[in-house]
Coordinates of N, CA and C in Angstrom, one line a residue:
Chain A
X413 N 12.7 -5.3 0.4 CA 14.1 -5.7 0.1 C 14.8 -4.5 -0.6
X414 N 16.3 -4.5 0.1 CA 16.8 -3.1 -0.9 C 16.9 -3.7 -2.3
X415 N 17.0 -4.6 -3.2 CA 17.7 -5.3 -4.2 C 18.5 -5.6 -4.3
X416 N 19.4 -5.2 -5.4 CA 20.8 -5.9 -5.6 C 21.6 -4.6 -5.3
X417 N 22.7 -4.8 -4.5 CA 23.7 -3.4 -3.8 C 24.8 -4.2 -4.6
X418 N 25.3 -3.0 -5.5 CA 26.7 -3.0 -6.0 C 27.7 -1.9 -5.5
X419 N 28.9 -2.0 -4.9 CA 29.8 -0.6 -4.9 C 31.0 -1.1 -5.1
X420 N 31.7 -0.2 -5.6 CA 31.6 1.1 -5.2 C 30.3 1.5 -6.5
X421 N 29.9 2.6 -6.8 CA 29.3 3.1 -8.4 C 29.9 3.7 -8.9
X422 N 30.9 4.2 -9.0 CA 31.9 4.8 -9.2 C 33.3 4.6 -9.5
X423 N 34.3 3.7 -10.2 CA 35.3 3.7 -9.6 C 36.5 4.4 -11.0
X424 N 37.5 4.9 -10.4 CA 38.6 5.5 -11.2 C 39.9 5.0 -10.6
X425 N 40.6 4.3 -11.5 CA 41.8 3.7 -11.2 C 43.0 4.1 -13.0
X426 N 44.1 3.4 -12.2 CA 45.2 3.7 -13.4 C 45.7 1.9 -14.1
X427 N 45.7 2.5 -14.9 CA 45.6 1.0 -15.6 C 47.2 0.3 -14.9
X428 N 46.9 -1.2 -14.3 CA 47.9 -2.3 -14.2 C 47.4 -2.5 -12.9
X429 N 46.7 -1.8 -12.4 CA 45.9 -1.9 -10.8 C 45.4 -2.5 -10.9
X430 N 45.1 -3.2 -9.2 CA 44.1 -4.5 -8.7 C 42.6 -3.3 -8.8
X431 N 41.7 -4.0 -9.7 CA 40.3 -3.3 -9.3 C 39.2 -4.7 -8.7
X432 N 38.2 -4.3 -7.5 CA 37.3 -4.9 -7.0 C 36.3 -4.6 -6.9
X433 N 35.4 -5.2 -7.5 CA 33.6 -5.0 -7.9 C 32.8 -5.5 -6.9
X434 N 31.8 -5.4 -6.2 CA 31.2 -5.8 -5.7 C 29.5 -6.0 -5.3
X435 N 29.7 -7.2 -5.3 CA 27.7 -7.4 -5.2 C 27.4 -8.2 -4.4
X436 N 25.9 -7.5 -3.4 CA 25.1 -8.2 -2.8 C 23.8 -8.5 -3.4
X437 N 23.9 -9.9 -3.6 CA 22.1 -10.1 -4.0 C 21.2 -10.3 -3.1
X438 N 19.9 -10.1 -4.0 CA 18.8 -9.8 -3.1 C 18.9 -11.5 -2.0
X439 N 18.3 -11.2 -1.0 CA 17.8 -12.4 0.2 C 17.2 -13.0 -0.6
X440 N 17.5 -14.6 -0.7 CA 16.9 -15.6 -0.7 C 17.0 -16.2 -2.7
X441 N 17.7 -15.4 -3.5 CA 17.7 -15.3 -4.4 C 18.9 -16.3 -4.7
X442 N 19.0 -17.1 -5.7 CA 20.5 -18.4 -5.6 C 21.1 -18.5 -7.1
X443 N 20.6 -17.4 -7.6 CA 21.8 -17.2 -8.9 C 21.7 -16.0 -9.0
X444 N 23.2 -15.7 -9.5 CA 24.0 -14.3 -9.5 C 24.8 -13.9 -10.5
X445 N 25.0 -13.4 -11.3 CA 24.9 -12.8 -12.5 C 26.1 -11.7 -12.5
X446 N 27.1 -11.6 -13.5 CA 27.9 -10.6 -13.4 C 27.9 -10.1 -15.1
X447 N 27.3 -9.1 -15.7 CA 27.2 -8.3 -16.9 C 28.1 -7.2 -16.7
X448 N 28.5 -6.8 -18.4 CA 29.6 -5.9 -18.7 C 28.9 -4.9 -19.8
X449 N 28.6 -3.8 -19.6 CA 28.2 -3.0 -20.9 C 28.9 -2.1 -21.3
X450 N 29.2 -2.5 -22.7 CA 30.2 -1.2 -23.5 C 29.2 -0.5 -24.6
X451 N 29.9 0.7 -25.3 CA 29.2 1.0 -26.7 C 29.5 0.1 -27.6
X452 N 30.3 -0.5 -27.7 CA 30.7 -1.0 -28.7 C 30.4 -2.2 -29.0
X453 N 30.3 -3.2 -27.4 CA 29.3 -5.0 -27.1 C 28.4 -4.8 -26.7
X454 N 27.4 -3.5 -26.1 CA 26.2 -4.1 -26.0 C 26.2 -4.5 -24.1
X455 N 26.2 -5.5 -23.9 CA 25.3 -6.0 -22.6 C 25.9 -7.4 -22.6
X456 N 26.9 -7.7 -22.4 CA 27.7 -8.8 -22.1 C 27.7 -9.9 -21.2
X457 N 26.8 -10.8 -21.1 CA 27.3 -11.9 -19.6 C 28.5 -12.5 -19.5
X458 N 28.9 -12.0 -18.2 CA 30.5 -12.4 -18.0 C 30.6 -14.0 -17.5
X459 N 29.9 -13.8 -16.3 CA 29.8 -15.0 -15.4 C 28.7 -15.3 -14.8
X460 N 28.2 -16.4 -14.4 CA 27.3 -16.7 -13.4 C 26.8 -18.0 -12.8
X461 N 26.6 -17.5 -11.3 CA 27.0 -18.8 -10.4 C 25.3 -19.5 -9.8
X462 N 25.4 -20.5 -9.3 CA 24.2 -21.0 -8.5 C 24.6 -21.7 -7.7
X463 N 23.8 -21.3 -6.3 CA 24.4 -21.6 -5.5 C 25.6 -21.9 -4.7
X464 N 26.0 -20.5 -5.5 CA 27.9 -19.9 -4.8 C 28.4 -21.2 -6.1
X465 N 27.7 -21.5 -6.6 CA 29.1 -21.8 -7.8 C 29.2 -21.8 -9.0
X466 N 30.3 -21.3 -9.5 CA 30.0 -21.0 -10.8 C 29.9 -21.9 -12.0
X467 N 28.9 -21.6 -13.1 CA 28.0 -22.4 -13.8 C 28.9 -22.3 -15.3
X468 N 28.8 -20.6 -15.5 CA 29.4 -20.6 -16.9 C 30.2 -19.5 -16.4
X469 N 31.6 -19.3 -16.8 CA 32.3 -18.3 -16.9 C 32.8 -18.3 -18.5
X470 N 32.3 -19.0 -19.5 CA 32.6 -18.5 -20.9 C 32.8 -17.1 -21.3
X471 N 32.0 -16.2 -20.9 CA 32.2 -14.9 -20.7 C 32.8 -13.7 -20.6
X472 N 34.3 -14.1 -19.7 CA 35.3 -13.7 -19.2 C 36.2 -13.3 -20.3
X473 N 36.4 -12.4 -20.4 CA 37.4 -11.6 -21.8 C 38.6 -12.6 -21.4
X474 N 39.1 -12.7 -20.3 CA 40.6 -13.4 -20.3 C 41.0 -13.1 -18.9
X475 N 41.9 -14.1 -18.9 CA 42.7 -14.4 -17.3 C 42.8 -13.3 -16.2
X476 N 42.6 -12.1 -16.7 CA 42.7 -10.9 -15.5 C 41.6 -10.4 -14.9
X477 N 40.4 -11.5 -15.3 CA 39.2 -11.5 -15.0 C 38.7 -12.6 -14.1
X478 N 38.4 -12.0 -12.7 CA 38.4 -13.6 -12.0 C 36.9 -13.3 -11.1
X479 N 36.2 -14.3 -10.5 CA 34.8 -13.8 -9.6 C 34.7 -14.6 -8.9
X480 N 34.3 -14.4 -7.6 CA 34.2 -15.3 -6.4 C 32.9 -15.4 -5.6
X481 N 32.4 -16.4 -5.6 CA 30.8 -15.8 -4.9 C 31.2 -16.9 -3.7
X482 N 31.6 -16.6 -2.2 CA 32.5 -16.9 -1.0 C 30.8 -17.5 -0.4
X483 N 29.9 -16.5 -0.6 CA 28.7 -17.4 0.2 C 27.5 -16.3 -0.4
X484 N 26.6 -16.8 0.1 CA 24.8 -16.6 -0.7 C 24.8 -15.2 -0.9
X485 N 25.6 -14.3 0.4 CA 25.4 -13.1 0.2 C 26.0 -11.8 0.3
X486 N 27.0 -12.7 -0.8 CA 28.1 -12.0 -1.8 C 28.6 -12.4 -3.0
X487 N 29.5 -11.4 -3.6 CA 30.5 -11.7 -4.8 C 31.1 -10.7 -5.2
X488 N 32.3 -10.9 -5.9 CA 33.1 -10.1 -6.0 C 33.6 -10.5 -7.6
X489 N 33.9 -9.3 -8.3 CA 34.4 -9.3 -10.1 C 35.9 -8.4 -9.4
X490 N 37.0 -9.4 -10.2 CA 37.9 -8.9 -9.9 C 38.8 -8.5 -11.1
X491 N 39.4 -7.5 -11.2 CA 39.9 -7.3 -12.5 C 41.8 -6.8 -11.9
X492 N 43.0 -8.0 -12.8 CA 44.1 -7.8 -11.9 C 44.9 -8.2 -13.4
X493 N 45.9 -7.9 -13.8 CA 46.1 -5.9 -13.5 C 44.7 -5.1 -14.5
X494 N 44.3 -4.4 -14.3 CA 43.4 -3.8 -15.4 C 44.0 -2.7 -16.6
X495 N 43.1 -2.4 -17.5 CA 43.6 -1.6 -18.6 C 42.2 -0.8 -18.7
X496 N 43.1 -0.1 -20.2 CA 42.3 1.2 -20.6 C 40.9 0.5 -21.1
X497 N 41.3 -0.5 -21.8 CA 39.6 -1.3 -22.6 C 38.5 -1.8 -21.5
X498 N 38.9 -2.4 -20.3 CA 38.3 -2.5 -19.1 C 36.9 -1.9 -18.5
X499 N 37.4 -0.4 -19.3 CA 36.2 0.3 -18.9 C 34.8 0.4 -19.4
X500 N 34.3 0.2 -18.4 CA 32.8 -0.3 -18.9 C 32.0 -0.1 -17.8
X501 N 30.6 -0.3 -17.8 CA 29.4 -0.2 -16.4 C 29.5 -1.5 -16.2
X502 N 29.9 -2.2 -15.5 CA 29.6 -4.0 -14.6 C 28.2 -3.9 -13.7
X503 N 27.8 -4.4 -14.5 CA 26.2 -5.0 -13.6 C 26.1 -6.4 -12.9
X504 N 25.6 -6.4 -12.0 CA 25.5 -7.8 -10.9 C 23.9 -7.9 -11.4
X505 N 23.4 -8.8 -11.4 CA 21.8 -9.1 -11.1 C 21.8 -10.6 -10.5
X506 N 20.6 -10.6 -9.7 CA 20.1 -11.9 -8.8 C 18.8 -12.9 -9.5
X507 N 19.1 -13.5 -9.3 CA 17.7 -14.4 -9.3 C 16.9 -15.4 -8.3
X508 N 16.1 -16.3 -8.9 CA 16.0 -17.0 -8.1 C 15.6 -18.3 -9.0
X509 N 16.2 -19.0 -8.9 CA 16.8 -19.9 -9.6 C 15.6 -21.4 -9.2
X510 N 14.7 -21.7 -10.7 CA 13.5 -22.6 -10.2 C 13.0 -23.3 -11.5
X511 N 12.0 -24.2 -11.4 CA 11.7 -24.8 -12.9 C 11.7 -23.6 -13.7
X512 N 11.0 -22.7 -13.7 CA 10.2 -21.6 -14.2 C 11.7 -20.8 -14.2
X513 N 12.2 -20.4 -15.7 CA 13.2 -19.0 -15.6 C 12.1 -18.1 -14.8
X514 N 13.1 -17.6 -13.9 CA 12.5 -16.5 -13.4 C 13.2 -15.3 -14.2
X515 N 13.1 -13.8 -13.9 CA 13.5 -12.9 -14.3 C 14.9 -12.2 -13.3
X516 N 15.6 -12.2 -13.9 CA 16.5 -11.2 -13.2 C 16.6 -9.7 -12.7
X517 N 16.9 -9.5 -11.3 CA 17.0 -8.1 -11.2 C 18.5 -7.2 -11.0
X518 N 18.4 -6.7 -11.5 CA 19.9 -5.9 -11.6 C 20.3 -4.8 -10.4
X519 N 21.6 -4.7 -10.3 CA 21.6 -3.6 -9.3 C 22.2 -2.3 -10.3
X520 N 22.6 -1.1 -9.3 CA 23.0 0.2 -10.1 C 24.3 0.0 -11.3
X521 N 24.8 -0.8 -10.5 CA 26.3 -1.1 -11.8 C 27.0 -0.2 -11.2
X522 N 28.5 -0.7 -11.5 CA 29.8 -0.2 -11.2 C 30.0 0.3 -12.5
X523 N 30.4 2.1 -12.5 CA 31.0 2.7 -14.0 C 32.6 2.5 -13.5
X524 N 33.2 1.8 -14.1 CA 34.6 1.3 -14.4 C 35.8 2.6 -14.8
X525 N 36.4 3.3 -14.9 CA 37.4 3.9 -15.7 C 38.1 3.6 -15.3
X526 N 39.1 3.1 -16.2 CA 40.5 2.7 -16.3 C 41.2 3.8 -17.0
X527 N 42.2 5.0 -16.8 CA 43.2 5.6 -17.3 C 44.8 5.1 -17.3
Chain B
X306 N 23.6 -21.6 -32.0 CA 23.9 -19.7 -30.3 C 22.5 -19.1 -30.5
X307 N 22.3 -18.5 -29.6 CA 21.5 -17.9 -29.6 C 21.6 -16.3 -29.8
X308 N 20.6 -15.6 -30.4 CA 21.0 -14.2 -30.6 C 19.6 -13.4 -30.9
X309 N 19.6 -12.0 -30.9 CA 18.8 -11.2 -30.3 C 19.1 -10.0 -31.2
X310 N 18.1 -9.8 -32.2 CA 18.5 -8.4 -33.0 C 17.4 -7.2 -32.6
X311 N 17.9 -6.3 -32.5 CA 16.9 -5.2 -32.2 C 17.3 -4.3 -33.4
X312 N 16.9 -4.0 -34.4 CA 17.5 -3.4 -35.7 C 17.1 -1.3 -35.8
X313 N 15.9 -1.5 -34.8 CA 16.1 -0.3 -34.7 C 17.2 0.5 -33.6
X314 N 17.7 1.2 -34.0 CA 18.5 1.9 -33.1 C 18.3 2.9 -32.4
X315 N 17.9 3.9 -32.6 CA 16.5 4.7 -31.9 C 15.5 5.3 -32.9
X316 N 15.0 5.8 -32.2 CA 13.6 5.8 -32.4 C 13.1 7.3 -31.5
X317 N 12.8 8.4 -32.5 CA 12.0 9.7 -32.2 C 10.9 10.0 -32.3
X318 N 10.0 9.9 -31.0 CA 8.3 10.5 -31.1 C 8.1 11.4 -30.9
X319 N 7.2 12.3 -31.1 CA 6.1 12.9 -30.0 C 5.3 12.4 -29.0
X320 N 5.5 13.1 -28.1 CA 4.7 12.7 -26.9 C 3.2 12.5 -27.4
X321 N 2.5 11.3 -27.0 CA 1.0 10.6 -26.9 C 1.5 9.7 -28.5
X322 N 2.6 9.8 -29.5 CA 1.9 8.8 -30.6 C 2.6 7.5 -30.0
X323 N 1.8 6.5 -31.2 CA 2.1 5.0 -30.2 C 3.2 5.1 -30.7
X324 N 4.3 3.8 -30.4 CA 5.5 3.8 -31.1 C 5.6 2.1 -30.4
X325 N 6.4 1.1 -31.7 CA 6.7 -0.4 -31.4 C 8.1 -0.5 -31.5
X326 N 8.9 -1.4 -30.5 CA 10.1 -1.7 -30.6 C 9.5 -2.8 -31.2
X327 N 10.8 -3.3 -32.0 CA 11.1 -4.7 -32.6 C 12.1 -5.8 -32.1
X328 N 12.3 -6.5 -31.9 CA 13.0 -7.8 -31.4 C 12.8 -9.2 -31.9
X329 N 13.6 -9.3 -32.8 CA 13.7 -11.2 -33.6 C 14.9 -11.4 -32.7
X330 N 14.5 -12.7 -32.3 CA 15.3 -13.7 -31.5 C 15.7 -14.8 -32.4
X331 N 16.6 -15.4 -32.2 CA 17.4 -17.0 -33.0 C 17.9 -17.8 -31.6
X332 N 17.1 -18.8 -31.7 CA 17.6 -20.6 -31.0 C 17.1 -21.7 -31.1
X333 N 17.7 -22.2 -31.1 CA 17.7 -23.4 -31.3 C 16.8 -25.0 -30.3
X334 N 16.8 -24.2 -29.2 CA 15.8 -24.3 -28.2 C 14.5 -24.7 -28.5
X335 N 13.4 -25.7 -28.2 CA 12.0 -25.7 -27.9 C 11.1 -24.7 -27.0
X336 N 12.2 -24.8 -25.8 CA 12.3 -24.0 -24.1 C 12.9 -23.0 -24.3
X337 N 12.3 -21.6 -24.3 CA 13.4 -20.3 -23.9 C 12.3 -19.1 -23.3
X338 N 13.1 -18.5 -22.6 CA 12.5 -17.2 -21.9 C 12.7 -15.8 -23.2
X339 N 11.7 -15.4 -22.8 CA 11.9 -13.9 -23.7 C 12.0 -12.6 -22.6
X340 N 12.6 -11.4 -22.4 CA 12.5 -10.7 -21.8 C 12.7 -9.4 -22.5
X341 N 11.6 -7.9 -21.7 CA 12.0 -6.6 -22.0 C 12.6 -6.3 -20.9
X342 N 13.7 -5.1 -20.8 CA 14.1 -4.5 -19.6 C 14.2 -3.0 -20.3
X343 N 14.1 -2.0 -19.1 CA 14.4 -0.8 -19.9 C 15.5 -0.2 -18.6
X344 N 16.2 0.8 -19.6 CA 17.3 1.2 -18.9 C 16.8 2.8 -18.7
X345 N 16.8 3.5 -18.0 CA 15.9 5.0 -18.3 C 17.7 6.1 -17.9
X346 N 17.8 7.6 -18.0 CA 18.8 8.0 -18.3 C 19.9 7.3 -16.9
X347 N 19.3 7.5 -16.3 CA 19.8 7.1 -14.8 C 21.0 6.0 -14.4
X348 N 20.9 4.7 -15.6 CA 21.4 3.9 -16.1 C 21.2 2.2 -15.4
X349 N 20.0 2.6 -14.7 CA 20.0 1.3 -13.6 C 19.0 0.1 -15.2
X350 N 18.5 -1.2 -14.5 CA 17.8 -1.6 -15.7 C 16.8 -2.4 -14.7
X351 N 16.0 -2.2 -15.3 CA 14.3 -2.5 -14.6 C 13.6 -3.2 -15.9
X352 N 13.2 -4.4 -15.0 CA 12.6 -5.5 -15.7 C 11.1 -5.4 -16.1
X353 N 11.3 -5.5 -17.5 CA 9.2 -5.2 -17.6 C 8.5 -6.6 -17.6
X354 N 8.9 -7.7 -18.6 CA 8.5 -8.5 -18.9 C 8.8 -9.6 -18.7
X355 N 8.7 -10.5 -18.5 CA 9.0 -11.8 -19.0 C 8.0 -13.2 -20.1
X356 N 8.7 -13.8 -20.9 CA 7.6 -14.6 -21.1 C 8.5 -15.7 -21.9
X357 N 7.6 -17.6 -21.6 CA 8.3 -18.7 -22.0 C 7.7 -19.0 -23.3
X358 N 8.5 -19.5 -24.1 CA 8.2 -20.1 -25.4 C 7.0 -20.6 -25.5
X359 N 6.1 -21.5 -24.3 CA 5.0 -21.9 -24.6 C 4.0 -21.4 -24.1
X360 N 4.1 -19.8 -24.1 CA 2.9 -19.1 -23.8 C 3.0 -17.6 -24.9
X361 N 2.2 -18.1 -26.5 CA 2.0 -16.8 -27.4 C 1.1 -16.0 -27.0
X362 N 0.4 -16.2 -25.9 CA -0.7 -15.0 -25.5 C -0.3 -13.8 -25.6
X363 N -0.6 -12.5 -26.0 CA -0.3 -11.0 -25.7 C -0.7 -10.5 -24.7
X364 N 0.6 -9.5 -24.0 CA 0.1 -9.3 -23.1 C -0.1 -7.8 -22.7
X365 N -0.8 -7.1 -22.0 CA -1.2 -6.1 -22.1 C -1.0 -5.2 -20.6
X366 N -0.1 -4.4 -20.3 CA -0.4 -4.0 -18.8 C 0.3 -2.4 -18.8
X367 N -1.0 -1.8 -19.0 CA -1.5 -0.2 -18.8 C -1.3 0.2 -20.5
X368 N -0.1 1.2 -20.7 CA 0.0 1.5 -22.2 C 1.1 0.5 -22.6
X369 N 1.4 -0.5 -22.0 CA 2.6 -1.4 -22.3 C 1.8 -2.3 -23.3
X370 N 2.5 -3.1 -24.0 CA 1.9 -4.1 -24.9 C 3.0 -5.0 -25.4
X371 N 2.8 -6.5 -25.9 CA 3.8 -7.1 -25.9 C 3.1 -7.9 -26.8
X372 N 4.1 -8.5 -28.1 CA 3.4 -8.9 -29.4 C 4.5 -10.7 -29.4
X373 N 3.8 -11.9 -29.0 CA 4.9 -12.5 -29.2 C 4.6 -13.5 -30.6
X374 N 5.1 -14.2 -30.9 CA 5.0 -14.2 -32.2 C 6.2 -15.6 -32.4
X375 N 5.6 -16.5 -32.8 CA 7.1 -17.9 -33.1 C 7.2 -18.1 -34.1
X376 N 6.1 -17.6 -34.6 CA 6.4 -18.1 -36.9 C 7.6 -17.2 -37.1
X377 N 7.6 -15.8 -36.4 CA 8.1 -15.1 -37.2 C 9.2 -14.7 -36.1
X378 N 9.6 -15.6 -34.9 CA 10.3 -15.6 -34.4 C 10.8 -14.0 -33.4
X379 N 9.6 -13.3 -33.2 CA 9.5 -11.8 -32.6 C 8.7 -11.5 -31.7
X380 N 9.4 -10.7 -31.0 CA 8.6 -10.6 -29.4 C 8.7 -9.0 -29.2
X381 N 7.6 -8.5 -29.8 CA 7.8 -6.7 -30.1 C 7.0 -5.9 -28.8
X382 N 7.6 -4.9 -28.6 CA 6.7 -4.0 -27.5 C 6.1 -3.1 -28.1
X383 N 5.3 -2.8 -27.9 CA 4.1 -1.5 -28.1 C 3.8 -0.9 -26.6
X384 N 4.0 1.0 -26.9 CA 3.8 1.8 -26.1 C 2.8 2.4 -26.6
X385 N 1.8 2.6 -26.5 CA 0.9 3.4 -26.6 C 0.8 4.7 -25.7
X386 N 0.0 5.8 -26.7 CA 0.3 7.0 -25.9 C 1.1 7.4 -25.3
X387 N 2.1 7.9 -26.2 CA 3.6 7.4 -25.1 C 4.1 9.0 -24.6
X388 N 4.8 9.0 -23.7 CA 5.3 10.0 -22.3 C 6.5 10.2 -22.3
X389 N 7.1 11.6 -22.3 CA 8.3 11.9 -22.1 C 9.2 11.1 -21.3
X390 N 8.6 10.5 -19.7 CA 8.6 9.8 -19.5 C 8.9 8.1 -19.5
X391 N 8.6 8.0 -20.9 CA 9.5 6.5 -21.7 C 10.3 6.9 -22.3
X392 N 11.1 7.8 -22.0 CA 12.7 7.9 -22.6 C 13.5 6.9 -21.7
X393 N 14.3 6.1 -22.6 CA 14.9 5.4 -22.3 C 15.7 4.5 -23.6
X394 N 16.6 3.3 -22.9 CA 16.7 2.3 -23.7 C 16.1 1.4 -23.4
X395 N 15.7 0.6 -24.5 CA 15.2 -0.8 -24.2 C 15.6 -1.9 -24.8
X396 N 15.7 -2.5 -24.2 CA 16.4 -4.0 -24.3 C 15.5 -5.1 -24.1
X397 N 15.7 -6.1 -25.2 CA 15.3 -7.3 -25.4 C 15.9 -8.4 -25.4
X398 N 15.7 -9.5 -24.2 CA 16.8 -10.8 -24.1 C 16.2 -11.5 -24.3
X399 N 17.0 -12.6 -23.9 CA 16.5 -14.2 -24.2 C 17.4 -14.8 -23.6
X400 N 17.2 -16.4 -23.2 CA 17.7 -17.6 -22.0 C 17.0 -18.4 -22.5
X401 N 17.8 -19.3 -22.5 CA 17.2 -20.3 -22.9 C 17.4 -21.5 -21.6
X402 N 16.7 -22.6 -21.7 CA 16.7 -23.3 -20.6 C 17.6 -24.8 -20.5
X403 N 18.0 -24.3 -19.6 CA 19.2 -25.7 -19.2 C 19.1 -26.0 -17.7
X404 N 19.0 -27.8 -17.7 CA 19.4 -27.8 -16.3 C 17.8 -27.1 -15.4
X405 N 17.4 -27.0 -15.9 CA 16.0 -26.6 -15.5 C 16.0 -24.9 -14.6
X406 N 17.1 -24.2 -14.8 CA 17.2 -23.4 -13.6 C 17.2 -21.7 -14.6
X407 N 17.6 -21.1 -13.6 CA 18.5 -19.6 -14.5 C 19.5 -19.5 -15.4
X408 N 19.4 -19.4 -16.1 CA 20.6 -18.9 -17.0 C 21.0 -17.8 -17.4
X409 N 22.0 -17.1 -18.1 CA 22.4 -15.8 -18.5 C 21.0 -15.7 -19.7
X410 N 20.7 -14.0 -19.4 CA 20.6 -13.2 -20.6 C 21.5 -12.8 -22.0
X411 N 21.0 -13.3 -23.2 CA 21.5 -12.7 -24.4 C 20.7 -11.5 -24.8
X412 N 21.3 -10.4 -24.4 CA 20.5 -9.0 -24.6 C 20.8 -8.9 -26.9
X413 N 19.7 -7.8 -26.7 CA 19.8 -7.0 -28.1 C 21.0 -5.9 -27.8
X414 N 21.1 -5.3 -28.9 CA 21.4 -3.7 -28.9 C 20.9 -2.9 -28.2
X415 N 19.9 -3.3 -28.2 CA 19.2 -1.9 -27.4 C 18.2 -1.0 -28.6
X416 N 17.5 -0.5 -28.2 CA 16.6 0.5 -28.6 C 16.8 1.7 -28.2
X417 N 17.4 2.8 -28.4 CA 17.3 4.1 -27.6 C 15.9 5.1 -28.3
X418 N 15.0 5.1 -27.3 CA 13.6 5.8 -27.5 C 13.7 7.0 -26.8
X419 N 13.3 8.1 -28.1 CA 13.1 9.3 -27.5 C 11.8 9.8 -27.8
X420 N 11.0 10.3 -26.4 CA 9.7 10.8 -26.5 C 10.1 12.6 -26.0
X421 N 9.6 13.4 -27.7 CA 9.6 14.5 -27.6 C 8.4 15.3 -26.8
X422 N 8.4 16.6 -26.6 CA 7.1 17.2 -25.4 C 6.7 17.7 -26.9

């Protein structure tokens, strides 16, 4: 399996812009995970869903922060309009969701800049 | 709430001495998962460990080592003989169980480990 595919890995945008994150989790895996790492928070869980739906979005800094998991093998972190604090690495990770926590696997992460 | 202290912040060896991260966990929980992940410069994060509240056994795999511990509420790593090569960060979470399924990670700070040549 390739893992968890996030893109872009890269992204540079100007702050008040539509930005779009994107993650494919691994096959067969049924929870999906959206993390935020700054210097300053650490490793953040934003949101995350089971079975395309979302479980806890407590996470979410606030309303310009929205996530869509459309079906098993996708999701999207949307950030509308964005700013300068925004910037951060967004990690996606999968699981597989069972009595037993399983372990999560993460993909490369989206580095964020907002200017 | 649950929470996750890693109090060291980094941490400088020489290559081959052993070196232990620390991690005290807080919940409230009977049920919870413990987890190491390390982040290496690259910045991706690769999962080492896992382990549930009701298994204190240590565990042991190559120079890795893993100290878990409920009195004292710590789930520590030990690197032995350690390699330029375990440069990295390392992170320590925890999940606790709901609903019987997955839940989010509450990561530490992080550990930033540097192994000198």
């Amino acid at each position: 399996d390739a893992g968890v595919i996030q893109s872009p890995r890269h992204e540079v945008t100007e702050m008040g812009q539509e930005v779009t994150l994107r993650c494919k989790p691994i096959s067969g895996h049924n929870s999906l995970f959206w993390y935020r790492q700054t210097m300053m928070r650490g490793l953040e869980l934003l949101i995350y869903f089971n079975n395309n739906v979302p479980i806890d979005d407590s996470g979410m800094p606030e309303d310009r922060f929205s996530a869509k998991m459309p079906n098993a093998s996708f999701s999207t972190l949307k950030i509308q309009p964005s700013e300068p604090r925004d910037s951060a690495v967004y990690f996606c990770a999968s699981s597989l969701r069972q009595a037993m926590n399983t372990e999560a696997f993460f993909g490369q992460g989206t580095r964020l800049t907002v200017v | 709430a649950q929470k996750v202290t890693q109090a060291q912040t980094e941490i400088s060896v020489v290559e081959k001495e052993d070196v232990t991260l620390d991690c005290v966990y807080e919940t409230r929980d009977t049920t919870y998962y413990l987890f190491w992940y390390k982040q290496p410069p690259s910045g991706e994060l690769v999962f080492l460990i896992r382990r549930n509240s009701f298994d204190e056994q240590n565990e042991i795999s190559g120079r890795y080592s893993w100290n878990f511990q409920k009195s004292t509420s710590s789930f520590n790593f030990t690197i032995t003989a350690s390699q330029v090569v375990d440069s990295a960060v390392y992170f320590c979470a925890l999940s606790e169980k709901s609903g019987g399924g997955a839940d989010g990670l509450t990561f530490g700070k992080g550990t930033h480990l540097i192994i000198q040549p």
